[in-house]
PDB file of C-alpha atoms in Angstrom:
ATOM      1  CA  UNK A 267       0.123  -0.017   0.070  1.00  0.00           C
ATOM      2  CA  UNK A 268       1.164   3.352  -0.962  1.00  0.00           C
ATOM      3  CA  UNK A 269       2.143   5.840   1.828  1.00  0.00           C
ATOM      4  CA  UNK A 270       1.429   9.332   0.747  1.00  0.00           C
ATOM      5  CA  UNK A 271       2.919  12.319   2.617  1.00  0.00           C
ATOM      6  CA  UNK A 272       1.659  15.774   1.872  1.00  0.00           C
ATOM      7  CA  UNK A 273       4.292  18.248   3.292  1.00  0.00           C
ATOM      8  CA  UNK A 274       2.753  21.632   2.780  1.00  0.00           C
ATOM      9  CA  UNK A 275      -1.134  21.242   2.697  1.00  0.00           C
ATOM     10  CA  UNK A 276      -1.725  24.730   3.844  1.00  0.00           C
ATOM     11  CA  UNK A 277       0.062  25.903   0.539  1.00  0.00           C
ATOM     12  CA  UNK A 278      -3.221  25.823  -1.369  1.00  0.00           C
ATOM     13  CA  UNK A 279      -6.902  26.690  -0.254  1.00  0.00           C
ATOM     14  CA  UNK A 280      -8.788  23.836  -2.049  1.00  0.00           C
ATOM     15  CA  UNK A 281     -10.700  20.500  -1.483  1.00  0.00           C
ATOM     16  CA  UNK A 282      -8.016  17.881  -2.161  1.00  0.00           C
ATOM     17  CA  UNK A 283      -9.716  14.831  -3.218  1.00  0.00           C
ATOM     18  CA  UNK A 284      -8.022  11.584  -1.804  1.00  0.00           C
ATOM     19  CA  UNK A 285      -6.990   9.224  -4.482  1.00  0.00           C
ATOM     20  CA  UNK A 286      -8.879   6.267  -5.510  1.00  0.00           C
ATOM     21  CA  UNK A 287      -6.341   3.569  -4.785  1.00  0.00           C
ATOM     22  CA  UNK A 288      -5.486   1.777  -1.552  1.00  0.00           C
ATOM     23  CA  UNK A 289      -3.101   4.204   0.333  1.00  0.00           C
ATOM     24  CA  UNK A 290      -2.307   5.713   3.713  1.00  0.00           C
ATOM     25  CA  UNK A 291      -2.500   9.454   3.810  1.00  0.00           C
ATOM     26  CA  UNK A 292      -0.413  11.702   6.004  1.00  0.00           C
ATOM     27  CA  UNK A 293      -0.622  15.538   5.775  1.00  0.00           C
ATOM     28  CA  UNK A 294       1.166  18.381   7.380  1.00  0.00           C
ATOM     29  CA  UNK A 295      -0.084  21.952   7.186  1.00  0.00           C
ATOM     30  CA  UNK A 296       3.396  23.078   6.940  1.00  0.00           C
ATOM     31  CA  UNK A 297       6.830  21.704   6.957  1.00  0.00           C
ATOM     32  CA  UNK A 298      10.421  23.093   7.782  1.00  0.00           C
ATOM     33  CA  UNK A 299      13.154  22.219   5.496  1.00  0.00           C
ATOM     34  CA  UNK A 300      14.867  20.390   8.344  1.00  0.00           C
ATOM     35  CA  UNK A 301      11.910  18.251   9.035  1.00  0.00           C
ATOM     36  CA  UNK A 302      11.544  16.924   5.417  1.00  0.00           C
ATOM     37  CA  UNK A 303      13.688  14.000   5.775  1.00  0.00           C
ATOM     38  CA  UNK A 304      11.963  12.757   9.016  1.00  0.00           C
ATOM     39  CA  UNK A 305       8.387  13.231   7.687  1.00  0.00           C
ATOM     40  CA  UNK A 306       9.233  11.482   4.349  1.00  0.00           C
ATOM     41  CA  UNK A 307      10.835   8.346   6.097  1.00  0.00           C
ATOM     42  CA  UNK A 308       8.973   5.339   4.682  1.00  0.00           C
ATOM     43  CA  UNK A 309       6.844   7.363   2.117  1.00  0.00           C
ATOM     44  CA  UNK A 310       6.331   5.909  -1.365  1.00  0.00           C
ATOM     45  CA  UNK A 311       4.879   9.303  -2.644  1.00  0.00           C
ATOM     46  CA  UNK A 312       5.934  12.671  -1.631  1.00  0.00           C
ATOM     47  CA  UNK A 313       3.729  15.765  -2.254  1.00  0.00           C
ATOM     48  CA  UNK A 314       5.659  19.075  -2.150  1.00  0.00           C
ATOM     49  CA  UNK A 315       5.259  22.574  -3.344  1.00  0.00           C
ATOM     50  CA  UNK A 316       8.385  24.628  -2.636  1.00  0.00           C
ATOM     51  CA  UNK A 317      10.390  22.575  -0.207  1.00  0.00           C
ATOM     52  CA  UNK A 318      13.755  21.359  -1.544  1.00  0.00           C
ATOM     53  CA  UNK A 319      14.232  17.749  -2.395  1.00  0.00           C
ATOM     54  CA  UNK A 320      18.081  17.507  -2.980  1.00  0.00           C
ATOM     55  CA  UNK A 321      20.127  14.375  -4.010  1.00  0.00           C
ATOM     56  CA  UNK A 322      21.369  13.690  -0.687  1.00  0.00           C
ATOM     57  CA  UNK A 323      17.855  13.727   0.680  1.00  0.00           C
ATOM     58  CA  UNK A 324      16.536  11.492  -2.017  1.00  0.00           C
ATOM     59  CA  UNK A 325      19.286   9.080  -1.493  1.00  0.00           C
ATOM     60  CA  UNK A 326      18.151   8.786   2.167  1.00  0.00           C
ATOM     61  CA  UNK A 327      14.441   7.929   1.216  1.00  0.00           C
ATOM     62  CA  UNK A 328      14.735   4.241  -0.216  1.00  0.00           C
ATOM     63  CA  UNK A 329      11.028   3.858  -0.343  1.00  0.00           C
ATOM     64  CA  UNK A 330      10.318   6.824  -2.312  1.00  0.00           C
ATOM     65  CA  UNK A 331       8.705   6.048  -5.771  1.00  0.00           C
ATOM     66  CA  UNK A 332       7.134   9.297  -6.836  1.00  0.00           C
ATOM     67  CA  UNK A 333       7.458  13.015  -6.136  1.00  0.00           C
ATOM     68  CA  UNK A 334       4.204  14.918  -6.937  1.00  0.00           C
ATOM     69  CA  UNK A 335       5.046  18.518  -7.325  1.00  0.00           C
ATOM     70  CA  UNK A 336       1.767  20.631  -6.273  1.00  0.00           C
ATOM     71  CA  UNK A 337       2.955  23.383  -8.741  1.00  0.00           C
ATOM     72  CA  UNK A 338       4.542  24.000 -12.085  1.00  0.00           C
ATOM     73  CA  UNK A 339       7.977  24.671 -11.295  1.00  0.00           C
ATOM     74  CA  UNK A 340      10.375  21.865 -10.248  1.00  0.00           C
ATOM     75  CA  UNK A 341      13.631  23.605  -9.799  1.00  0.00           C
ATOM     76  CA  UNK A 342      13.266  22.632  -5.980  1.00  0.00           C
ATOM     77  CA  UNK A 343      13.710  18.986  -6.964  1.00  0.00           C
ATOM     78  CA  UNK A 344      16.858  17.145  -7.992  1.00  0.00           C
ATOM     79  CA  UNK A 345      15.487  15.562 -11.132  1.00  0.00           C
ATOM     80  CA  UNK A 346      18.720  13.853 -12.135  1.00  0.00           C
ATOM     81  CA  UNK A 347      18.787  12.141  -8.751  1.00  0.00           C
ATOM     82  CA  UNK A 348      15.285  11.167  -9.351  1.00  0.00           C
ATOM     83  CA  UNK A 349      15.943   9.806 -12.707  1.00  0.00           C
ATOM     84  CA  UNK A 350      18.737   7.715 -11.503  1.00  0.00           C
ATOM     85  CA  UNK A 351      16.554   6.311  -8.969  1.00  0.00           C
ATOM     86  CA  UNK A 352      13.549   5.859 -11.394  1.00  0.00           C
ATOM     87  CA  UNK A 353      11.620   8.061  -9.237  1.00  0.00           C
ATOM     88  CA  UNK A 354       8.708   9.518 -11.225  1.00  0.00           C
ATOM     89  CA  UNK A 355       8.312  13.448 -10.896  1.00  0.00           C
ATOM     90  CA  UNK A 356       5.127  14.915 -11.953  1.00  0.00           C
ATOM     91  CA  UNK A 357       4.082  18.618 -11.837  1.00  0.00           C
ATOM     92  CA  UNK A 358       0.877  20.493 -12.367  1.00  0.00           C
ATOM     93  CA  UNK A 359       0.211  22.216 -15.810  1.00  0.00           C
ATOM     94  CA  UNK A 360      -2.166  24.728 -17.312  1.00  0.00           C
ATOM     95  CA  UNK A 361      -4.198  25.259 -14.039  1.00  0.00           C
ATOM     96  CA  UNK A 362      -3.098  29.042 -14.028  1.00  0.00           C
ATOM     97  CA  UNK A 363      -3.620  29.950 -17.712  1.00  0.00           C
ATOM     98  CA  UNK A 364      -6.295  32.367 -16.672  1.00  0.00           C
ATOM     99  CA  UNK A 365      -5.414  33.720 -13.258  1.00  0.00           C
ATOM    100  CA  UNK A 366      -1.612  34.331 -13.878  1.00  0.00           C
ATOM    101  CA  UNK A 367      -2.329  36.369 -17.276  1.00  0.00           C
ATOM    102  CA  UNK A 368      -4.890  38.355 -15.458  1.00  0.00           C
ATOM    103  CA  UNK A 369      -2.547  39.206 -12.707  1.00  0.00           C
ATOM    104  CA  UNK A 370       0.046  40.312 -15.330  1.00  0.00           C
ATOM    105  CA  UNK A 371      -2.464  42.623 -16.789  1.00  0.00           C
ATOM    106  CA  UNK A 372      -3.482  43.901 -13.411  1.00  0.00           C
ATOM    107  CA  UNK A 373       0.114  45.053 -12.969  1.00  0.00           C
ATOM    108  CA  UNK A 374       0.572  46.052 -16.500  1.00  0.00           C
ATOM    109  CA  UNK A 375      -2.522  48.373 -16.274  1.00  0.00           C
ATOM    110  CA  UNK A 376      -1.623  49.908 -12.891  1.00  0.00           C
ATOM    111  CA  UNK A 377       1.802  50.655 -14.117  1.00  0.00           C
ATOM    112  CA  UNK A 378       0.913  52.099 -17.433  1.00  0.00           C
ATOM    113  CA  UNK A 379      -1.810  54.176 -16.143  1.00  0.00           C
ATOM    114  CA  UNK A 380       0.108  55.273 -13.046  1.00  0.00           C
ATOM    115  CA  UNK A 381      -2.719  54.115 -10.759  1.00  0.00           C
ATOM    116  CA  UNK A 382      -0.486  54.090  -7.490  1.00  0.00           C
ATOM    117  CA  UNK A 383       0.954  57.555  -8.288  1.00  0.00           C
ATOM    118  CA  UNK A 384      -2.515  59.094  -8.717  1.00  0.00           C
ATOM    119  CA  UNK A 385      -3.986  57.449  -5.559  1.00  0.00           C
ATOM    120  CA  UNK A 386      -1.126  58.615  -3.521  1.00  0.00           C
ATOM    121  CA  UNK A 387      -1.575  62.192  -4.950  1.00  0.00           C
ATOM    122  CA  UNK A 388      -5.398  62.066  -4.032  1.00  0.00           C
ATOM    123  CA  UNK A 389      -4.682  60.844  -0.558  1.00  0.00           C
ATOM    124  CA  UNK A 390      -2.216  63.874  -0.247  1.00  0.00           C
ATOM    125  CA  UNK A 391      -4.963  66.429  -0.965  1.00  0.00           C
ATOM    126  CA  UNK A 392      -3.690  67.144  -4.654  1.00  0.00           C
ATOM    127  CA  UNK A 393      -7.037  66.697  -6.192  1.00  0.00           C
ATOM    128  CA  UNK A 394      -8.970  68.648  -3.536  1.00  0.00           C
ATOM    129  CA  UNK A 395      -6.563  71.551  -4.152  1.00  0.00           C
ATOM    130  CA  UNK A 396      -6.861  71.347  -7.853  1.00  0.00           C
ATOM    131  CA  UNK A 397      -7.989  74.478  -9.713  1.00  0.00           C
ATOM    132  CA  UNK A 398      -9.749  72.016 -12.421  1.00  0.00           C
ATOM    133  CA  UNK A 399     -11.566  68.813 -12.434  1.00  0.00           C
ATOM    134  CA  UNK A 400      -8.409  66.759 -12.769  1.00  0.00           C
ATOM    135  CA  UNK A 401      -4.677  67.079 -12.910  1.00  0.00           C
ATOM    136  CA  UNK A 402      -1.954  65.392 -15.249  1.00  0.00           C
ATOM    137  CA  UNK A 403       1.123  65.024 -13.007  1.00  0.00           C
ATOM    138  CA  UNK A 404       1.828  61.488 -14.112  1.00  0.00           C
ATOM    139  CA  UNK A 405       1.892  60.080 -17.569  1.00  0.00           C
ATOM    140  CA  UNK A 406      -0.811  57.601 -18.741  1.00  0.00           C
ATOM    141  CA  UNK A 407      -0.059  55.285 -21.330  1.00  0.00           C
ATOM    142  CA  UNK A 408      -2.428  53.099 -23.214  1.00  0.00           C
ATOM    143  CA  UNK A 409      -1.815  49.257 -23.873  1.00  0.00           C
ATOM    144  CA  UNK A 410      -3.519  49.637 -27.219  1.00  0.00           C
ATOM    145  CA  UNK A 411      -0.718  49.967 -29.723  1.00  0.00           C
ATOM    146  CA  UNK A 412       2.140  49.113 -27.612  1.00  0.00           C
ATOM    147  CA  UNK A 413       4.416  46.279 -28.060  1.00  0.00           C
ATOM    148  CA  UNK A 414       4.699  43.455 -25.599  1.00  0.00           C
ATOM    149  CA  UNK A 415       7.594  40.942 -25.621  1.00  0.00           C
ATOM    150  CA  UNK A 416       6.972  37.500 -24.042  1.00  0.00           C
ATOM    151  CA  UNK A 417       9.753  35.506 -22.751  1.00  0.00           C
ATOM    152  CA  UNK A 418       8.422  31.863 -22.504  1.00  0.00           C
ATOM    153  CA  UNK A 419       5.558  30.566 -24.749  1.00  0.00           C
ATOM    154  CA  UNK A 420       3.928  27.888 -22.645  1.00  0.00           C
ATOM    155  CA  UNK A 421       0.334  28.146 -21.474  1.00  0.00           C
ATOM    156  CA  UNK A 422       0.980  31.294 -19.365  1.00  0.00           C
ATOM    157  CA  UNK A 423       2.577  33.107 -22.130  1.00  0.00           C
ATOM    158  CA  UNK A 424       0.180  32.105 -24.544  1.00  0.00           C
ATOM    159  CA  UNK A 425      -2.608  33.316 -22.017  1.00  0.00           C
ATOM    160  CA  UNK A 426      -0.923  36.757 -21.885  1.00  0.00           C
ATOM    161  CA  UNK A 427      -0.600  36.857 -25.451  1.00  0.00           C
ATOM    162  CA  UNK A 428      -4.557  36.412 -25.706  1.00  0.00           C
ATOM    163  CA  UNK A 429      -5.211  39.117 -23.363  1.00  0.00           C
ATOM    164  CA  UNK A 430      -2.605  41.428 -25.108  1.00  0.00           C
ATOM    165  CA  UNK A 431      -4.167  40.795 -28.378  1.00  0.00           C
ATOM    166  CA  UNK A 432      -7.470  41.682 -27.214  1.00  0.00           C
ATOM    167  CA  UNK A 433      -6.193  44.879 -25.731  1.00  0.00           C
ATOM    168  CA  UNK A 434      -4.517  45.725 -29.313  1.00  0.00           C
ATOM    169  CA  UNK A 435      -1.012  45.190 -28.272  1.00  0.00           C
ATOM    170  CA  UNK A 436       1.456  43.920 -30.765  1.00  0.00           C
ATOM    171  CA  UNK A 437       2.963  40.658 -29.409  1.00  0.00           C
ATOM    172  CA  UNK A 438       6.510  39.512 -29.766  1.00  0.00           C
ATOM    173  CA  UNK A 439       7.698  36.029 -28.811  1.00  0.00           C
ATOM    174  CA  UNK A 440      11.434  36.184 -27.670  1.00  0.00           C
ATOM    175  CA  UNK A 441      13.867  33.686 -28.902  1.00  0.00           C
ATOM    176  CA  UNK A 442      16.188  32.180 -26.324  1.00  0.00           C
ATOM    177  CA  UNK A 443      18.869  34.529 -25.015  1.00  0.00           C
ATOM    178  CA  UNK A 444      22.102  33.665 -27.147  1.00  0.00           C
ATOM    179  CA  UNK A 445      20.480  31.479 -29.422  1.00  0.00           C
ATOM    180  CA  UNK A 446      22.672  30.803 -32.567  1.00  0.00           C
ATOM    181  CA  UNK A 447      19.132  30.570 -34.782  1.00  0.00           C
ATOM    182  CA  UNK A 448      15.870  32.319 -34.490  1.00  0.00           C
ATOM    183  CA  UNK A 449      12.843  29.944 -34.870  1.00  0.00           C
ATOM    184  CA  UNK A 450       9.947  31.001 -37.071  1.00  0.00           C
ATOM    185  CA  UNK A 451       7.560  33.383 -35.458  1.00  0.00           C
ATOM    186  CA  UNK A 452      10.021  34.415 -32.945  1.00  0.00           C
ATOM    187  CA  UNK A 453      12.186  37.756 -32.352  1.00  0.00           C
ATOM    188  CA  UNK A 454      15.863  37.840 -31.454  1.00  0.00           C
ATOM    189  CA  UNK A 455      16.224  38.252 -27.629  1.00  0.00           C
ATOM    190  CA  UNK A 456      18.246  41.447 -28.051  1.00  0.00           C
ATOM    191  CA  UNK A 457      15.775  42.835 -30.599  1.00  0.00           C
ATOM    192  CA  UNK A 458      12.959  42.264 -28.395  1.00  0.00           C
ATOM    193  CA  UNK A 459      14.390  43.923 -25.595  1.00  0.00           C
ATOM    194  CA  UNK A 460      15.159  47.031 -27.638  1.00  0.00           C
ATOM    195  CA  UNK A 461      11.620  47.508 -29.131  1.00  0.00           C
ATOM    196  CA  UNK A 462       9.412  46.268 -26.414  1.00  0.00           C
ATOM    197  CA  UNK A 463       7.143  48.826 -24.444  1.00  0.00           C
ATOM    198  CA  UNK A 464       6.675  46.016 -21.969  1.00  0.00           C
ATOM    199  CA  UNK A 465       8.221  42.575 -21.100  1.00  0.00           C
ATOM    200  CA  UNK A 466       6.678  39.720 -19.373  1.00  0.00           C
ATOM    201  CA  UNK A 467       8.551  36.730 -18.246  1.00  0.00           C
ATOM    202  CA  UNK A 468       7.134  33.196 -18.166  1.00  0.00           C
ATOM    203  CA  UNK A 469      10.217  30.854 -18.444  1.00  0.00           C
ATOM    204  CA  UNK A 470      11.438  28.349 -15.913  1.00  0.00           C
ATOM    205  CA  UNK A 471      14.414  29.200 -13.728  1.00  0.00           C
ATOM    206  CA  UNK A 472      17.492  26.948 -14.423  1.00  0.00           C
ATOM    207  CA  UNK A 473      21.086  27.373 -14.967  1.00  0.00           C
ATOM    208  CA  UNK A 474      20.532  29.087 -18.341  1.00  0.00           C
ATOM    209  CA  UNK A 475      17.900  31.495 -17.186  1.00  0.00           C
ATOM    210  CA  UNK A 476      19.247  32.523 -13.860  1.00  0.00           C
ATOM    211  CA  UNK A 477      19.753  36.449 -14.117  1.00  0.00           C
ATOM    212  CA  UNK A 478      18.289  36.326 -17.593  1.00  0.00           C
ATOM    213  CA  UNK A 479      17.643  39.984 -17.063  1.00  0.00           C
ATOM    214  CA  UNK A 480      20.442  41.659 -15.570  1.00  0.00           C
ATOM    215  CA  UNK A 481      22.106  45.255 -15.914  1.00  0.00           C
ATOM    216  CA  UNK A 482      22.938  44.962 -19.595  1.00  0.00           C
ATOM    217  CA  UNK A 483      19.338  43.873 -20.457  1.00  0.00           C
ATOM    218  CA  UNK A 484      17.784  46.545 -18.312  1.00  0.00           C
ATOM    219  CA  UNK A 485      19.841  49.106 -19.868  1.00  0.00           C
ATOM    220  CA  UNK A 486      19.119  48.000 -23.334  1.00  0.00           C
ATOM    221  CA  UNK A 487      15.345  48.505 -22.738  1.00  0.00           C
ATOM    222  CA  UNK A 488      13.481  51.642 -23.442  1.00  0.00           C
ATOM    223  CA  UNK A 489      13.311  54.075 -20.671  1.00  0.00           C
ATOM    224  CA  UNK A 490       9.720  53.990 -20.958  1.00  0.00           C
ATOM    225  CA  UNK A 491       9.392  50.273 -20.772  1.00  0.00           C
ATOM    226  CA  UNK A 492       7.792  48.029 -18.168  1.00  0.00           C
ATOM    227  CA  UNK A 493       9.190  44.801 -16.721  1.00  0.00           C
ATOM    228  CA  UNK A 494       6.662  42.154 -15.479  1.00  0.00           C
ATOM    229  CA  UNK A 495       7.972  39.036 -13.701  1.00  0.00           C
ATOM    230  CA  UNK A 496       5.332  36.418 -12.422  1.00  0.00           C
ATOM    231  CA  UNK A 497       7.611  33.488 -12.981  1.00  0.00           C
ATOM    232  CA  UNK A 498      10.619  32.967 -10.742  1.00  0.00           C
ATOM    233  CA  UNK A 499      12.605  35.838  -8.882  1.00  0.00           C
ATOM    234  CA  UNK A 500      16.010  34.459  -9.847  1.00  0.00           C
ATOM    235  CA  UNK A 501      15.181  35.259 -13.612  1.00  0.00           C
ATOM    236  CA  UNK A 502      16.198  38.991 -12.733  1.00  0.00           C
ATOM    237  CA  UNK A 503      19.201  40.437 -10.979  1.00  0.00           C
ATOM    238  CA  UNK A 504      17.350  42.150  -8.195  1.00  0.00           C
ATOM    239  CA  UNK A 505      20.215  44.492  -7.408  1.00  0.00           C
ATOM    240  CA  UNK A 506      20.408  45.581 -10.943  1.00  0.00           C
ATOM    241  CA  UNK A 507      16.534  46.153 -10.911  1.00  0.00           C
ATOM    242  CA  UNK A 508      16.685  48.226  -7.857  1.00  0.00           C
ATOM    243  CA  UNK A 509      19.308  50.428  -9.595  1.00  0.00           C
ATOM    244  CA  UNK A 510      17.113  50.572 -12.722  1.00  0.00           C
ATOM    245  CA  UNK A 511      14.127  51.829 -10.961  1.00  0.00           C
ATOM    246  CA  UNK A 512      16.028  54.329  -8.717  1.00  0.00           C
ATOM    247  CA  UNK A 513      17.955  55.674 -11.660  1.00  0.00           C
ATOM    248  CA  UNK A 514      15.277  55.576 -14.350  1.00  0.00           C
ATOM    249  CA  UNK A 515      16.733  52.995 -16.691  1.00  0.00           C
ATOM    250  CA  UNK A 516      13.227  51.698 -17.171  1.00  0.00           C
ATOM    251  CA  UNK A 517       9.723  53.160 -16.434  1.00  0.00           C
ATOM    252  CA  UNK A 518       8.418  50.664 -13.921  1.00  0.00           C
ATOM    253  CA  UNK A 519       8.301  46.940 -12.818  1.00  0.00           C
ATOM    254  CA  UNK A 520       5.583  44.767 -11.495  1.00  0.00           C
ATOM    255  CA  UNK A 521       6.757  41.604  -9.650  1.00  0.00           C
ATOM    256  CA  UNK A 522       4.913  38.709  -7.887  1.00  0.00           C
ATOM    257  CA  UNK A 523       8.111  36.828  -7.184  1.00  0.00           C
ATOM    258  CA  UNK A 524      11.363  37.353  -5.404  1.00  0.00           C
ATOM    259  CA  UNK A 525      14.680  35.091  -5.558  1.00  0.00           C
ATOM    260  CA  UNK A 526      14.007  33.722  -2.098  1.00  0.00           C
ATOM    261  CA  UNK A 527      10.620  33.060  -0.668  1.00  0.00           C
ATOM    262  CA  UNK A 528       9.502  33.884   1.914  1.00  0.00           C
ATOM    263  CA  UNK A 529      11.971  36.712   1.657  1.00  0.00           C
ATOM    264  CA  UNK A 530      14.627  37.409   4.413  1.00  0.00           C
ATOM    265  CA  UNK A 531      15.756  40.624   5.703  1.00  0.00           C
ATOM    266  CA  UNK A 532      18.024  42.362   3.316  1.00  0.00           C
ATOM    267  CA  UNK A 533      16.405  41.790   0.016  1.00  0.00           C
ATOM    268  CA  UNK A 534      17.222  44.913  -1.993  1.00  0.00           C
ATOM    269  CA  UNK A 535      13.546  44.873  -3.465  1.00  0.00           C
ATOM    270  CA  UNK A 536      11.871  45.083   0.084  1.00  0.00           C
ATOM    271  CA  UNK A 537      13.803  48.506   0.878  1.00  0.00           C
ATOM    272  CA  UNK A 538      11.196  50.874   2.154  1.00  0.00           C
ATOM    273  CA  UNK A 539      12.288  53.520  -0.253  1.00  0.00           C
ATOM    274  CA  UNK A 540      11.877  51.171  -3.156  1.00  0.00           C
ATOM    275  CA  UNK A 541       8.439  49.866  -2.119  1.00  0.00           C
ATOM    276  CA  UNK A 542       7.416  53.498  -1.752  1.00  0.00           C
ATOM    277  CA  UNK A 543       7.922  54.134  -5.410  1.00  0.00           C
ATOM    278  CA  UNK A 544       4.697  54.365  -7.372  1.00  0.00           C
ATOM    279  CA  UNK A 545       6.264  52.475 -10.476  1.00  0.00           C
ATOM    280  CA  UNK A 546       7.199  49.435  -8.470  1.00  0.00           C
ATOM    281  CA  UNK A 547       4.579  46.967  -7.681  1.00  0.00           C
ATOM    282  CA  UNK A 548       5.422  43.776  -5.663  1.00  0.00           C
ATOM    283  CA  UNK A 549       2.832  41.162  -4.649  1.00  0.00           C
ATOM    284  CA  UNK A 550       3.660  37.917  -2.472  1.00  0.00           C
ATOM    285  CA  UNK A 551       3.563  35.258  -5.199  1.00  0.00           C
ATOM    286  CA  UNK A 552      -0.197  35.301  -5.707  1.00  0.00           C
ATOM    287  CA  UNK A 553      -0.534  35.412  -9.254  1.00  0.00           C
ATOM    288  CA  UNK A 554      -1.586  31.829  -9.437  1.00  0.00           C
ATOM    289  CA  UNK A 555      -3.820  31.916  -6.444  1.00  0.00           C
ATOM    290  CA  UNK A 556      -7.453  32.420  -7.467  1.00  0.00           C
ATOM    291  CA  UNK A 557      -9.744  29.991  -5.867  1.00  0.00           C
ATOM    292  CA  UNK A 558     -10.726  28.455  -9.112  1.00  0.00           C
ATOM    293  CA  UNK A 559      -7.061  27.924 -10.168  1.00  0.00           C
ATOM    294  CA  UNK A 560      -6.299  26.340  -6.794  1.00  0.00           C
ATOM    295  CA  UNK A 561      -9.160  23.840  -7.154  1.00  0.00           C
ATOM    296  CA  UNK A 562      -8.069  23.133 -10.560  1.00  0.00           C
ATOM    297  CA  UNK A 563      -4.393  22.614  -9.294  1.00  0.00           C
ATOM    298  CA  UNK A 564      -5.707  20.088  -6.455  1.00  0.00           C
ATOM    299  CA  UNK A 565      -7.814  18.141  -8.928  1.00  0.00           C
ATOM    300  CA  UNK A 566      -4.854  17.550 -11.361  1.00  0.00           C
ATOM    301  CA  UNK A 567      -2.705  16.823  -8.397  1.00  0.00           C
ATOM    302  CA  UNK A 568      -4.994  13.889  -7.310  1.00  0.00           C
ATOM    303  CA  UNK A 569      -5.290  12.865 -11.007  1.00  0.00           C
ATOM    304  CA  UNK A 570      -1.436  12.698 -11.292  1.00  0.00           C
ATOM    305  CA  UNK A 571      -1.349  10.459  -8.191  1.00  0.00           C
ATOM    306  CA  UNK A 572      -3.912   8.076  -9.732  1.00  0.00           C
ATOM    307  CA  UNK A 573      -2.262   7.769 -13.032  1.00  0.00           C
ATOM    308  CA  UNK A 574       0.968   6.945 -11.375  1.00  0.00           C
ATOM    309  CA  UNK A 575      -0.616   4.271  -9.476  1.00  0.00           C
ATOM    310  CA  UNK A 576      -2.257   2.978 -12.704  1.00  0.00           C
ATOM    311  CA  UNK A 577       1.253   2.560 -14.122  1.00  0.00           C
ATOM    312  CA  UNK A 578       0.536   5.495 -16.481  1.00  0.00           C
ATOM    313  CA  UNK A 579       2.167   8.384 -15.014  1.00  0.00           C
ATOM    314  CA  UNK A 580       1.199  11.873 -16.485  1.00  0.00           C
ATOM    315  CA  UNK A 581       2.731  15.334 -16.561  1.00  0.00           C
ATOM    316  CA  UNK A 582       6.186  13.789 -15.980  1.00  0.00           C
ATOM    317  CA  UNK A 583       9.273  15.895 -15.606  1.00  0.00           C
ATOM    318  CA  UNK A 584      11.414  12.925 -14.482  1.00  0.00           C
TER     319      UNK A 584
END
């Protein structure tokens, strides 16, 4: 009988249906990294979200047969170690194809129309003291007619593209940085950075994409451009981004992720002066977290477990 251990049950708010095969189910609301090995002892199936399963830990779990990641990203799991042990690793796909794009556009709209700056001005009494019915202290840009560059063309990138086209935006799909050839329908990475009015990141974090956007890339963007990151914090050099916002290399940024989560003291993007900027919006990794999306995630998680038990694993990454 399978022993299923769910390490981070409180990471989603949803009804998680128990799988339809014989099993022993153990769940923990939260788990500290130092507790993982002890809690997974004897488990044949581990359900994780953001906790790290490194090679040494995997080697210490001889009963483990499957890692069910309750998310799309799998950079927290040593996939090579799992392949060597023939441990199946499955993730969740497509569940956020509506909620993440909507969050991306919430950030884009707020930044392009300077919503925070105008709200702060109203709170400070600027409107009340105005001599006419409105004031124009901060520029307002339309998304219609603007160019949006997408880094990553999976379900989330495609979802953002659909909304962008509905707004009348021109959409560019970025070729991989440093690619020797450009695929049909793609734009060279450097060219996309140069011409885009907004850039939205939707690619995984790995050795090739770490600090994909650093100082050279930020300086190559238009000074009027916006940078949106709802993927992984490590895709962007956070120190360079802080300078870009403070020194005006770009017009603004909307982020839902940081390089370390939950963030510890000292993250440059959490500096009070930076968070006070009206052209920097930071949300706590909630772009994916609409209630319908979380329920879809939970349903797919159970389906992944059942497919594995049938001997027909789905959504495999290892």
